[in-house]
PDB file of C-alpha atoms in Angstrom:
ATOM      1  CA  UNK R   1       0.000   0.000   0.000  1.00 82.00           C
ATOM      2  CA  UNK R   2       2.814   2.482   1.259  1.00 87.00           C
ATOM      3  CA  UNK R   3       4.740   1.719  -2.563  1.00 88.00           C
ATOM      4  CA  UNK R   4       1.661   1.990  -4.246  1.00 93.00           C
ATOM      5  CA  UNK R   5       1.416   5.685  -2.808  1.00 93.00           C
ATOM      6  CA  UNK R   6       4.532   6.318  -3.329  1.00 93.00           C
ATOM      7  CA  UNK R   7       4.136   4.906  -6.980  1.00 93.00           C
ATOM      8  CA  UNK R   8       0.770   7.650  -7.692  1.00 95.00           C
ATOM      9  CA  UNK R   9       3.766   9.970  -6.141  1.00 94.00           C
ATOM     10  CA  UNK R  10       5.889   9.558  -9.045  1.00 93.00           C
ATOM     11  CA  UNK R  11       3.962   9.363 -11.711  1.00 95.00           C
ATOM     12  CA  UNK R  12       2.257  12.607 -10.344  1.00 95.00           C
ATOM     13  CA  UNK R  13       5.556  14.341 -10.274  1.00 93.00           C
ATOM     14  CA  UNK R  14       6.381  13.023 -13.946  1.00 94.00           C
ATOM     15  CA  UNK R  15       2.519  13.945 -15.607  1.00 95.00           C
ATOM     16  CA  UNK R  16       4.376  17.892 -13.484  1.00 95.00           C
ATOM     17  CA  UNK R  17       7.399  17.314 -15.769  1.00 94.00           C
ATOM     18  CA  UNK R  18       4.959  16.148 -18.695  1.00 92.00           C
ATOM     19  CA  UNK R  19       2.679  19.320 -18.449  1.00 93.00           C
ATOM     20  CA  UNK R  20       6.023  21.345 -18.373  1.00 92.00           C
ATOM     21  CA  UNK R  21       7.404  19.901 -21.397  1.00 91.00           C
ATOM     22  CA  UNK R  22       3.994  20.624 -23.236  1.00 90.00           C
ATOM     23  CA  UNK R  23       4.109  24.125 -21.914  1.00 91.00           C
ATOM     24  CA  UNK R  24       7.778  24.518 -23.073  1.00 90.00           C
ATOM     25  CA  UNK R  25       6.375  23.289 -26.636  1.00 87.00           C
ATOM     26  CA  UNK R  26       4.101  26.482 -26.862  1.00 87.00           C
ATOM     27  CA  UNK R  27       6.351  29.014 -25.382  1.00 87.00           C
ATOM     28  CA  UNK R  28       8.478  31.148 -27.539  1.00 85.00           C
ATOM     29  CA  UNK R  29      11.067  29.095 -26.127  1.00 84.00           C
ATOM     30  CA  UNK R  30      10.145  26.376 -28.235  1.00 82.00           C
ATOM     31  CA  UNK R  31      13.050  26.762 -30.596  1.00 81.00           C
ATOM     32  CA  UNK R  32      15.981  26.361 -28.273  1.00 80.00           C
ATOM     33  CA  UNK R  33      15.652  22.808 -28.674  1.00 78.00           C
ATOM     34  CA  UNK R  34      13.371  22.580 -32.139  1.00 74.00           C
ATOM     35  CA  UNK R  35      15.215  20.506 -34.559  1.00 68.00           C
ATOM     36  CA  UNK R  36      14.562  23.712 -36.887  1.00 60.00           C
ATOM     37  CA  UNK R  37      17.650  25.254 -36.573  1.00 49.00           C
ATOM     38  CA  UNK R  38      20.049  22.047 -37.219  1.00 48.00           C
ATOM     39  CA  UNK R  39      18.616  22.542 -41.013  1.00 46.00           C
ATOM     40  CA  UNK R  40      20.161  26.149 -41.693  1.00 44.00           C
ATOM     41  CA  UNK R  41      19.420  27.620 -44.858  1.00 47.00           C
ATOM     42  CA  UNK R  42      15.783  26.115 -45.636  1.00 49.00           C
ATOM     43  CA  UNK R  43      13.143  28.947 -45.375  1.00 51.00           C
ATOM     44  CA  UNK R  44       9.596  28.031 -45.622  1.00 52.00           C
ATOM     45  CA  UNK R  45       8.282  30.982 -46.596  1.00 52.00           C
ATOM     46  CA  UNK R  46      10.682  30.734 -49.634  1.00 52.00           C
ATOM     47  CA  UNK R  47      10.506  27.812 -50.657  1.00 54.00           C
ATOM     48  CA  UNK R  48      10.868  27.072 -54.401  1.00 55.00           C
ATOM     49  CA  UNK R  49       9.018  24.052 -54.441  1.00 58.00           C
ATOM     50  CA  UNK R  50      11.457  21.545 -55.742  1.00 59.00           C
ATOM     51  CA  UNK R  51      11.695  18.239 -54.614  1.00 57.00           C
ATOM     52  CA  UNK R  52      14.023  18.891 -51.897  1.00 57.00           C
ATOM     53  CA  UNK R  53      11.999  22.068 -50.214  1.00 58.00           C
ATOM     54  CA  UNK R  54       8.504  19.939 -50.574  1.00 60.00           C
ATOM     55  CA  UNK R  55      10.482  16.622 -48.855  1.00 60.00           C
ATOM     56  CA  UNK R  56      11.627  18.986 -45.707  1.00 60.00           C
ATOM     57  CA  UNK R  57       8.249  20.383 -45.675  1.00 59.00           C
ATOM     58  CA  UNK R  58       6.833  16.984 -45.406  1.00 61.00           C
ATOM     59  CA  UNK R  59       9.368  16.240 -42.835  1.00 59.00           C
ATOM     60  CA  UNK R  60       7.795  19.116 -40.866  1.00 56.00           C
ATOM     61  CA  UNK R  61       4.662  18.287 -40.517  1.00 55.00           C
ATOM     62  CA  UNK R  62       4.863  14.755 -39.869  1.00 56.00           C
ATOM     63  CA  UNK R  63       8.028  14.079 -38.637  1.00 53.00           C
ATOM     64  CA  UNK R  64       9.244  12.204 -41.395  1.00 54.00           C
ATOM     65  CA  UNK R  65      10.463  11.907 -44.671  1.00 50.00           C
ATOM     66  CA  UNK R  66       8.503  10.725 -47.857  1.00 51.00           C
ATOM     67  CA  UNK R  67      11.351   8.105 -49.693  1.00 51.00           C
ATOM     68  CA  UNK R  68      10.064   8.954 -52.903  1.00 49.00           C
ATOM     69  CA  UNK R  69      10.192  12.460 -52.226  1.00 52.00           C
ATOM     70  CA  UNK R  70      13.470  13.011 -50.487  1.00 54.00           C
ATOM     71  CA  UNK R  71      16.565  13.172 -52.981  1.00 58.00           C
ATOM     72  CA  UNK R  72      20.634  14.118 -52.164  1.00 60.00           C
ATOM     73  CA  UNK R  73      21.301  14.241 -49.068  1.00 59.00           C
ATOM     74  CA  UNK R  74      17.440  13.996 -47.873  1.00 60.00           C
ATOM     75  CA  UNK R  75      17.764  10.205 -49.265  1.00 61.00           C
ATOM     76  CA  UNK R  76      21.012   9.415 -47.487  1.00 59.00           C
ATOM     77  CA  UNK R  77      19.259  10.607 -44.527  1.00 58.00           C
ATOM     78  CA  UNK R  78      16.606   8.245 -44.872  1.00 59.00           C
ATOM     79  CA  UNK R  79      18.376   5.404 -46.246  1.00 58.00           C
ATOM     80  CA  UNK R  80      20.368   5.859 -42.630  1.00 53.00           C
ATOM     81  CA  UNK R  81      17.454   6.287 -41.069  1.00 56.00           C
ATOM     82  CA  UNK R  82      15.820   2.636 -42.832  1.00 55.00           C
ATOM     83  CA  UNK R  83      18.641   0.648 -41.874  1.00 49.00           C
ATOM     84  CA  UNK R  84      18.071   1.209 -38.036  1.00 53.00           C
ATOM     85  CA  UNK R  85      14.669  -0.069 -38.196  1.00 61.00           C
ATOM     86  CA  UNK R  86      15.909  -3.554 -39.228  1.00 59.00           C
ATOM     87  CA  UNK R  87      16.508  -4.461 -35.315  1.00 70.00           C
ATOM     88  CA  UNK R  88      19.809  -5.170 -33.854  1.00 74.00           C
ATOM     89  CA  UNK R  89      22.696  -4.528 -35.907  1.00 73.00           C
ATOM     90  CA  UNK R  90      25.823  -5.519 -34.507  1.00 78.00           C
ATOM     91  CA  UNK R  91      27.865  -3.823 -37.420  1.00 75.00           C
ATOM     92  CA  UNK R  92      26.883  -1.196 -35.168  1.00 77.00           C
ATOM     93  CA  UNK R  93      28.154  -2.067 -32.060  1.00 84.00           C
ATOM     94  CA  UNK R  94      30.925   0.585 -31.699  1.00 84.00           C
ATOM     95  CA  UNK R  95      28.256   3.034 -31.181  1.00 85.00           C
ATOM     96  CA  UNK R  96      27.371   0.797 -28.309  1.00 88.00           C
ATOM     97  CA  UNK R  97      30.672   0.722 -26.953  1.00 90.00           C
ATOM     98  CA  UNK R  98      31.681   4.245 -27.320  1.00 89.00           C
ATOM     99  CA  UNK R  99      28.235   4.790 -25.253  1.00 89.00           C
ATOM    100  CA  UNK R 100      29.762   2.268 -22.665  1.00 92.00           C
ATOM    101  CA  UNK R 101      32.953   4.200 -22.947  1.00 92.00           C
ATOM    102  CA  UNK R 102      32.279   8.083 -22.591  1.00 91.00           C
ATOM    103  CA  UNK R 103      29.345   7.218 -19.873  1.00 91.00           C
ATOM    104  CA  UNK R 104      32.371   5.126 -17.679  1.00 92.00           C
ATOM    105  CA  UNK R 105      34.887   8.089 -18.290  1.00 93.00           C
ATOM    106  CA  UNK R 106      32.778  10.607 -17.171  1.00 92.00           C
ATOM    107  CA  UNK R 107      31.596   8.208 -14.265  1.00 92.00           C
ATOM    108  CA  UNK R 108      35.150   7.592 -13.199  1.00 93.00           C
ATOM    109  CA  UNK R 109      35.711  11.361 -13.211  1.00 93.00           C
ATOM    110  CA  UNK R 110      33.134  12.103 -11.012  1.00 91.00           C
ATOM    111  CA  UNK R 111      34.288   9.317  -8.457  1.00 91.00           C
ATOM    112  CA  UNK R 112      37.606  10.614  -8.448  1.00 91.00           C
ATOM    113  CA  UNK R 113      36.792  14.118  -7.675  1.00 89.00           C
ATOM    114  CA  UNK R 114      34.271  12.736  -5.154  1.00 84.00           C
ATOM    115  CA  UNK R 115      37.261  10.880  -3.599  1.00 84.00           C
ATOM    116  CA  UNK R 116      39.589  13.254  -3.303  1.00 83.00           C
ATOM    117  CA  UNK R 117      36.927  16.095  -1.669  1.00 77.00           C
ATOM    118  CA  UNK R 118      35.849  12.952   0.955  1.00 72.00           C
ATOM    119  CA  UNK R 119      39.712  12.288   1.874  1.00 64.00           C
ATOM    120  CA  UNK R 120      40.730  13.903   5.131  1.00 58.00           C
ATOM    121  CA  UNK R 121      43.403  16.634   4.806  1.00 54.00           C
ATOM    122  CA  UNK R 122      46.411  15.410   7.329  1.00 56.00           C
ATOM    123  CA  UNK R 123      47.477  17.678   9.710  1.00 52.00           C
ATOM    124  CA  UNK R 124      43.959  19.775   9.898  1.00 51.00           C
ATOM    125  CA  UNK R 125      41.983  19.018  12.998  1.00 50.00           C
ATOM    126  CA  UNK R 126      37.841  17.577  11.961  1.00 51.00           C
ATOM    127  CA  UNK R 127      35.203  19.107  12.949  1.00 50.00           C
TER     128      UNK R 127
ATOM    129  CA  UNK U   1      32.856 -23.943  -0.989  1.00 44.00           C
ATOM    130  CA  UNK U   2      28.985 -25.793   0.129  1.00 45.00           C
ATOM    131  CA  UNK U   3      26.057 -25.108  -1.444  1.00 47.00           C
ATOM    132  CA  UNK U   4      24.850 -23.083   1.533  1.00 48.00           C
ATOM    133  CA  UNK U   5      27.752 -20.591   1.292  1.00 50.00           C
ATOM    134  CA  UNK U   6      25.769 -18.505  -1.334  1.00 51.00           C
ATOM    135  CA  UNK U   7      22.237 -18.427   0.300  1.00 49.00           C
ATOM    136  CA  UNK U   8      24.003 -16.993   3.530  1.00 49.00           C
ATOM    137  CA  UNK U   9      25.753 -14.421   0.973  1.00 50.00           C
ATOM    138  CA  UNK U  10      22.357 -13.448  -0.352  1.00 51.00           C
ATOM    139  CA  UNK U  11      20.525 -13.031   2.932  1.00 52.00           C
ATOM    140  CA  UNK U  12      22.968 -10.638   4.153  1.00 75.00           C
ATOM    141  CA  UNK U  13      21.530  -8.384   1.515  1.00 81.00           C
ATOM    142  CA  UNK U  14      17.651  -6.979   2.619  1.00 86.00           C
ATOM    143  CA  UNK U  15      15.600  -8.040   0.072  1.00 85.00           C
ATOM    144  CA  UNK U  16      14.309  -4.221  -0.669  1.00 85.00           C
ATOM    145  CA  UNK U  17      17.756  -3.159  -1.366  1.00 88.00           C
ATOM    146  CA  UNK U  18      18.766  -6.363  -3.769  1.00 89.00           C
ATOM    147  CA  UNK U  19      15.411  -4.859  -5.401  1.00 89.00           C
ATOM    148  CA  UNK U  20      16.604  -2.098  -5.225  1.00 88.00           C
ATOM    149  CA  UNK U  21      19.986  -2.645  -7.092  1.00 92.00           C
ATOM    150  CA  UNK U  22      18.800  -4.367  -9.773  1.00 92.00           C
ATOM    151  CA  UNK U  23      15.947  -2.557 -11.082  1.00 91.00           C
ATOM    152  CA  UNK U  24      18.739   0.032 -10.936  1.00 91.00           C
ATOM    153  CA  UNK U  25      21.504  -1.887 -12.968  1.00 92.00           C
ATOM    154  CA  UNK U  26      18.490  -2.927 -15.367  1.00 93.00           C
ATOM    155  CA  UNK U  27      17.627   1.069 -15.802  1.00 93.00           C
ATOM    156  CA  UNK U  28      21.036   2.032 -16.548  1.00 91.00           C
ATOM    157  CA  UNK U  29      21.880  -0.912 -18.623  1.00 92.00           C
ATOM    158  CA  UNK U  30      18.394  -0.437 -20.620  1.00 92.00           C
ATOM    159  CA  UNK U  31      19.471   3.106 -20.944  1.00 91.00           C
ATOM    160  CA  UNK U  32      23.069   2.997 -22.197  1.00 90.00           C
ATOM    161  CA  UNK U  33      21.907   0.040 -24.913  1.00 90.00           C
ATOM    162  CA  UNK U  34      19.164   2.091 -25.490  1.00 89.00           C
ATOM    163  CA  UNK U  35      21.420   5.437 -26.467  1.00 87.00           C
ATOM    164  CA  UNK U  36      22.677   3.127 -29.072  1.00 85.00           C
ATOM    165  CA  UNK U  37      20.261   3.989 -31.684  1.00 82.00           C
ATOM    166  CA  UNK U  38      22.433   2.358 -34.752  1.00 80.00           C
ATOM    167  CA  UNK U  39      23.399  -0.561 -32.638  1.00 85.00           C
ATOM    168  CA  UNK U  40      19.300  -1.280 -31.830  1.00 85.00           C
ATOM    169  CA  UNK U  41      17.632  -0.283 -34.380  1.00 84.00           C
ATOM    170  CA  UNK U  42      14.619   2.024 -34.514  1.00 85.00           C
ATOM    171  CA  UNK U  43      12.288  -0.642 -32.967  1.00 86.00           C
ATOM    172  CA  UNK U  44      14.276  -2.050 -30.407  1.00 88.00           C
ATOM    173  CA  UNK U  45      15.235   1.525 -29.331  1.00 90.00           C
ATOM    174  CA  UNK U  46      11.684   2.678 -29.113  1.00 90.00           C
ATOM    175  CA  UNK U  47      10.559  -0.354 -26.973  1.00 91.00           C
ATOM    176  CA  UNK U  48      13.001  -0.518 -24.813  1.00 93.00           C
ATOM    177  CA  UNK U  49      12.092   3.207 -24.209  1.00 92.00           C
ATOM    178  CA  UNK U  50       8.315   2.617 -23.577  1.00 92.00           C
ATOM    179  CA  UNK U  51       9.607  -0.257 -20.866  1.00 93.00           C
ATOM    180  CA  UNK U  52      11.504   2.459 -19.204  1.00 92.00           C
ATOM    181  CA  UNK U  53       8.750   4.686 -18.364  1.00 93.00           C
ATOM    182  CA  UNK U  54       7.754   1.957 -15.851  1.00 93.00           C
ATOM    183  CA  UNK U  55      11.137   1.192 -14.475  1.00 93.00           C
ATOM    184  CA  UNK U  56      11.656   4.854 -13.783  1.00 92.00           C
ATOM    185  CA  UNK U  57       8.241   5.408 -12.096  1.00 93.00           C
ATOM    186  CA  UNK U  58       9.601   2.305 -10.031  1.00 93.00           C
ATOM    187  CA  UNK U  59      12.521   3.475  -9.563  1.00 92.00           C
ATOM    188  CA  UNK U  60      11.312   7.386  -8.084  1.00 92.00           C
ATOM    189  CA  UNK U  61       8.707   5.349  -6.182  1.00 93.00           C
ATOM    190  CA  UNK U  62      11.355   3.039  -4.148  1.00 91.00           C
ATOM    191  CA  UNK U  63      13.704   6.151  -3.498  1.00 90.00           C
ATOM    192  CA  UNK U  64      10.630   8.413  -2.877  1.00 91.00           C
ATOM    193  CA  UNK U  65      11.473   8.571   1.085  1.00 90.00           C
ATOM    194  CA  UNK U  66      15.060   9.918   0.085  1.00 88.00           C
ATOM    195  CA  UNK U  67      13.541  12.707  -2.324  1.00 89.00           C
ATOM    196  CA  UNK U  68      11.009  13.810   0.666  1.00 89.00           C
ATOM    197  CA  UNK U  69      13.413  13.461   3.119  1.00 88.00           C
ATOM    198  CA  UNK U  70      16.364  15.285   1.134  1.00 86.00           C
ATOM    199  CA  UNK U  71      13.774  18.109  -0.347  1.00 87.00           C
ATOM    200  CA  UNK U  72      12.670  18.945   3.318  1.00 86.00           C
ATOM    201  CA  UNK U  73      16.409  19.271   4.452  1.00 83.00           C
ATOM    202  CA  UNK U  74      17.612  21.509   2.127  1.00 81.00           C
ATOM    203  CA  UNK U  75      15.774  24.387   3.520  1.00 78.00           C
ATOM    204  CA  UNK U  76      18.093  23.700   6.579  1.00 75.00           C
ATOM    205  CA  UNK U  77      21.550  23.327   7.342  1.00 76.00           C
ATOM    206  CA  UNK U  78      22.541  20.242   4.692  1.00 77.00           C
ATOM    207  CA  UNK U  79      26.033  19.043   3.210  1.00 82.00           C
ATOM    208  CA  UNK U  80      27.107  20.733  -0.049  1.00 81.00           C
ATOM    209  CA  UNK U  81      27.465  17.208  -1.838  1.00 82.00           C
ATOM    210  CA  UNK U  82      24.092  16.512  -0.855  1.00 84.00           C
ATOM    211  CA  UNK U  83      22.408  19.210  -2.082  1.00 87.00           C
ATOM    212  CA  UNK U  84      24.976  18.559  -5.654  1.00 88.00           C
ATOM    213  CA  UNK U  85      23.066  14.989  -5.719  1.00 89.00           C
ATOM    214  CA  UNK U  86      19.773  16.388  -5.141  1.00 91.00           C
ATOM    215  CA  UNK U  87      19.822  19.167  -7.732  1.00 92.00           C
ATOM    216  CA  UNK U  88      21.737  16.184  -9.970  1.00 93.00           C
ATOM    217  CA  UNK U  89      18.784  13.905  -9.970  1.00 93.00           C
ATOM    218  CA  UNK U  90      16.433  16.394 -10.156  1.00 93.00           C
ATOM    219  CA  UNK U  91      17.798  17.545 -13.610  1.00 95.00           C
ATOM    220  CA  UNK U  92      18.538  13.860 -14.472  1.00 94.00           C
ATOM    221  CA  UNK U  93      14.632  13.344 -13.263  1.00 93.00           C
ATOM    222  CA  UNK U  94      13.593  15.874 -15.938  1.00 94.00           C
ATOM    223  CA  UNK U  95      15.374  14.818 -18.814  1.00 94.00           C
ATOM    224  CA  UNK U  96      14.807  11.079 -18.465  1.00 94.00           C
ATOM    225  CA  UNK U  97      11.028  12.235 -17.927  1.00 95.00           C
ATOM    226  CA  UNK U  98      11.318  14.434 -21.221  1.00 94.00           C
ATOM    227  CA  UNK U  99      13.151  12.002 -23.108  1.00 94.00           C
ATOM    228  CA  UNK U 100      10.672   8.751 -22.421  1.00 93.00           C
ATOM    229  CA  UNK U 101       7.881  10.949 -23.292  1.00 92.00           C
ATOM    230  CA  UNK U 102       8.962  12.733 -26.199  1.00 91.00           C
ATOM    231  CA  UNK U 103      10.096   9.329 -27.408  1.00 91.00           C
ATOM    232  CA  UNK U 104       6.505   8.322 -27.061  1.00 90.00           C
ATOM    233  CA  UNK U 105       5.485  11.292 -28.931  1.00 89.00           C
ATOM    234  CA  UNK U 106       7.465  10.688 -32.177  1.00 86.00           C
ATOM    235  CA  UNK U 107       7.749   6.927 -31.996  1.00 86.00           C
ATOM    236  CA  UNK U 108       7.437   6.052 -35.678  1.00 81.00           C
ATOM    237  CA  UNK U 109       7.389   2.194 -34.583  1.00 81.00           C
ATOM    238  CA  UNK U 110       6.202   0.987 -30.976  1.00 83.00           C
ATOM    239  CA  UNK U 111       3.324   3.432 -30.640  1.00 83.00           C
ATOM    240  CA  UNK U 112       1.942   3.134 -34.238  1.00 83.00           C
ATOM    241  CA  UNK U 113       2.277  -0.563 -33.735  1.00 83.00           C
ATOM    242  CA  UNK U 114      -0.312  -0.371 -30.645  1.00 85.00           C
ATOM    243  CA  UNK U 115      -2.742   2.236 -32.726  1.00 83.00           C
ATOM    244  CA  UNK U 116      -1.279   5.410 -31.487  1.00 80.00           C
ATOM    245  CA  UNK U 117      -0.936   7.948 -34.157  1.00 78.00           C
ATOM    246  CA  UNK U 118       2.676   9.824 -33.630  1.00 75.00           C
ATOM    247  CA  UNK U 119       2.646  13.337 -32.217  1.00 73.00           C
ATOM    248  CA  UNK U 120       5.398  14.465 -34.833  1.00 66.00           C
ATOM    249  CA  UNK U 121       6.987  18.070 -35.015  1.00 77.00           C
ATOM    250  CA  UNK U 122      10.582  19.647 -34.699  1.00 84.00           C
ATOM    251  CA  UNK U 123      10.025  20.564 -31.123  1.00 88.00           C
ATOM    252  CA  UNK U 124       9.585  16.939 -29.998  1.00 88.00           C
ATOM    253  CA  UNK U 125      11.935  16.061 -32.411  1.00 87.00           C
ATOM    254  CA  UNK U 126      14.863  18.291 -31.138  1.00 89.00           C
ATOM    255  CA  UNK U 127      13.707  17.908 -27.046  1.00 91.00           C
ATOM    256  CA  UNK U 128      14.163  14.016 -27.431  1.00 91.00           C
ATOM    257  CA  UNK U 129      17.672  14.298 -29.059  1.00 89.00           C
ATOM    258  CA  UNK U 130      18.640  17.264 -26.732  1.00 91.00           C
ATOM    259  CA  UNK U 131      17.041  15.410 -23.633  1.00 93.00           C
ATOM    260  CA  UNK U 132      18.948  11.848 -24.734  1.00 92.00           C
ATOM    261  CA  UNK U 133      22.329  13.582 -25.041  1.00 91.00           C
ATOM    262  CA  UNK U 134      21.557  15.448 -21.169  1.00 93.00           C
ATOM    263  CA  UNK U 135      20.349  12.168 -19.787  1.00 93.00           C
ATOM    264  CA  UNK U 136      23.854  10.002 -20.558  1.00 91.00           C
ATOM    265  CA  UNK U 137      25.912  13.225 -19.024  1.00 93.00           C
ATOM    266  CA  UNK U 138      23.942  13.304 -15.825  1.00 94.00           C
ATOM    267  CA  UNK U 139      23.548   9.344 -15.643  1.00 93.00           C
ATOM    268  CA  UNK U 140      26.977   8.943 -15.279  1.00 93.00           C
ATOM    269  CA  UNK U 141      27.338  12.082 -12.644  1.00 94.00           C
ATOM    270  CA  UNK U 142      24.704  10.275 -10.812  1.00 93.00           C
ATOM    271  CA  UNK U 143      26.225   6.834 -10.876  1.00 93.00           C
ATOM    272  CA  UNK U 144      29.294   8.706 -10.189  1.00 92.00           C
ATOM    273  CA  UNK U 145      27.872  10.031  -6.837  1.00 91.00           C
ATOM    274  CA  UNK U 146      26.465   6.721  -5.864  1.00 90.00           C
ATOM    275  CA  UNK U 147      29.259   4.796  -6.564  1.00 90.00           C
ATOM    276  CA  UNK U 148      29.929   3.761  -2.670  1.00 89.00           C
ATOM    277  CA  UNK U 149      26.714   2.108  -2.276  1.00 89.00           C
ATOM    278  CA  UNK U 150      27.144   0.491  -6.097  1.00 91.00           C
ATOM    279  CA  UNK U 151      29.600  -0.586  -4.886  1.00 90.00           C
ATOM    280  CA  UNK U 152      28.989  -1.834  -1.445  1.00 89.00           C
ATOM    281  CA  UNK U 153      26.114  -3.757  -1.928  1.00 90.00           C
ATOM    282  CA  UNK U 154      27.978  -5.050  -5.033  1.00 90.00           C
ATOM    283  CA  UNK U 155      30.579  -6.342  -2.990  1.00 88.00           C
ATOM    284  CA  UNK U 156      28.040  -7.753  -0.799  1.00 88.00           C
ATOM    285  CA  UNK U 157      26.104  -9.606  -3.872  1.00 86.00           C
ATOM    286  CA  UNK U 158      29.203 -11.057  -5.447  1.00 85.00           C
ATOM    287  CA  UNK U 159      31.858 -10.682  -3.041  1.00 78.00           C
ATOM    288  CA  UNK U 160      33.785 -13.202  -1.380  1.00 62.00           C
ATOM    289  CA  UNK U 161      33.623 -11.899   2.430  1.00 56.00           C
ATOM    290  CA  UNK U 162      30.358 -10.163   2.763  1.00 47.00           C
ATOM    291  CA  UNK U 163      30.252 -10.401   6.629  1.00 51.00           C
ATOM    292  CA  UNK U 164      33.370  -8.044   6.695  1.00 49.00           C
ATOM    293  CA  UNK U 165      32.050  -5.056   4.576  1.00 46.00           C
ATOM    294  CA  UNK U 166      28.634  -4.353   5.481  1.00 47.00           C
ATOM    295  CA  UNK U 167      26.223  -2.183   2.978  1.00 46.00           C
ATOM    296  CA  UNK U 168      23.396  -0.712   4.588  1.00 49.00           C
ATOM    297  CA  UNK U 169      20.213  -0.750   2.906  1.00 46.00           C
ATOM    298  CA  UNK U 170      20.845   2.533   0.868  1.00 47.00           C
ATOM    299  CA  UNK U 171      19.249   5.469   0.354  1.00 49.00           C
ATOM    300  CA  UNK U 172      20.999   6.437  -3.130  1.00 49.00           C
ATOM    301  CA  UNK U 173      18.455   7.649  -5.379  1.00 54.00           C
TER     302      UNK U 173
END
């Protein structure tokens, strides 16, 4: 009973962070983390209406990118995209391990500063 | 070494904190293999996402004594490295939270799968990336801070003396 109230209490506090992140998505402060700005040099409003414009278009309304639409570097996007939705690859596992790798360097940094502010200084009398 | 040499080992462990550690080791695990988009695929990555949202409610739920008790203390006098690992897992709270559920928003896979049509647009698009790259930085701050009682009721679990180094049954969110 006591973890199922504590179990409402979480998921309360993450619907908070939820709501938040909804909020965020209507503010003006939308765009510091929009996806818009990693595409510089496409402008909506001038748009030519080639293949390429109409594909990023697409991409922003739904999220995605039409295959038949998408061309240059659109397609190699999307052909990069396709080959992650075949499941596991293990051709792939080097972006596993340098994962495993930067997240265990970091860790060990903050240990080791943790360590060394823990460790007594000799000759100072503790509180 | 008798058969009975283990079962002592494991009883020396409460059963809440064994619980404890590995719904913990099967988070971070889950959430390192999951950062791996090209090594899982899109459809592996999205459900192992959608199976975190559980673990991590799980997860607040069986530290949620710690988060009262540390959020009413900070008002007070409290040690600087606690209040570093409070405002650390806060932050880390907020962009696994943000993360899982934009995730769920754009899932092109898992969600469409189940009849959910996908909440697409650049803002979800951009907070899930931003929100994955955050997450891995502060996970491995936060395992950072909790290394001692990683690995104390490691040693405990797998160790070879685990009547010489006790672990207490942690509070380490």
């Amino acid at each position: 009973m006591r973890f199922l109230r504590h179990l409402l209490a979480a998921a309360a506090l993450a619907a908070a962070v939820v709501g938040m992140g909804i909020a965020w998505g209507h503010s003006p402060l939308a765009s510091v983390v929009s996806d818009d700005h990693r595409r510089d040099g496409f402008d909506p409003d001038r748009s030519d209406g080639s293949e390429r414009d109409r594909a990023e278009l697409d991409r922003r309304e739904t999220g995605r990118l039409e295959t038949d639409r998408a061309d240059g570097s659109d397609r190699a996007r999307f052909e990069r995209e396709r080959r992650g939705d075949h499941g596991v690859s293990l051709s792939n596992a080097d972006e596993l391990a340098m994962t495993v790798v930067s997240t265990g360097v970091l860790m060990t940094g903050v240990i080791v500063i943790d360590r060394r502010r823990r460790r007594p200084v000799l000759g100072r009398p503790q509180p | 070494m008798t058969a009975a040499a283990p079962a002592v080992r494991r009883r020396s462990v409460p059963r809440a904190t064994r619980l404890d550690f590995w719904v913990d080791a099967a988070i971070a695990l889950a959430w390192v293999l999951d950062d791996s988009f090209r090594f899982t695929g899109l459809t592996v990555h999205e459900w192992i996402g959608v199976a975190l949202a559980p673990a991590l409610l799980v997860h607040l739920a069986l530290h949620w004594d710690w988060v009262v008790r540390t959020t009413r203390r900070l008002v007070g006098t409290f040690p600087a490295r606690e209040r570093v690992r409070w405002a650390v897992d806060l932050c880390l709270l907020i962009a696994m939270v943000l993360c899982v559920a934009s995730g769920i928003l754009v899932s092109r896979s898992a969600m469409p799968a189940i009849g959910w049509k996908p909440l697409a647009g650049p803002f979800w698009n951009g907070l899930h990336g931003t929100a994955a790259d955050l997450t891995v930085v502060l996970l491995a701050v936060h395992l950072g801070l909790n290394w001692r009682w990683i690995a104390s009721v490691s040693r405990r679990l797998f160790g070879r003396n685990p009547m010489r180094r006790g672990a207490t049954g942690g509070d380490a969110l």
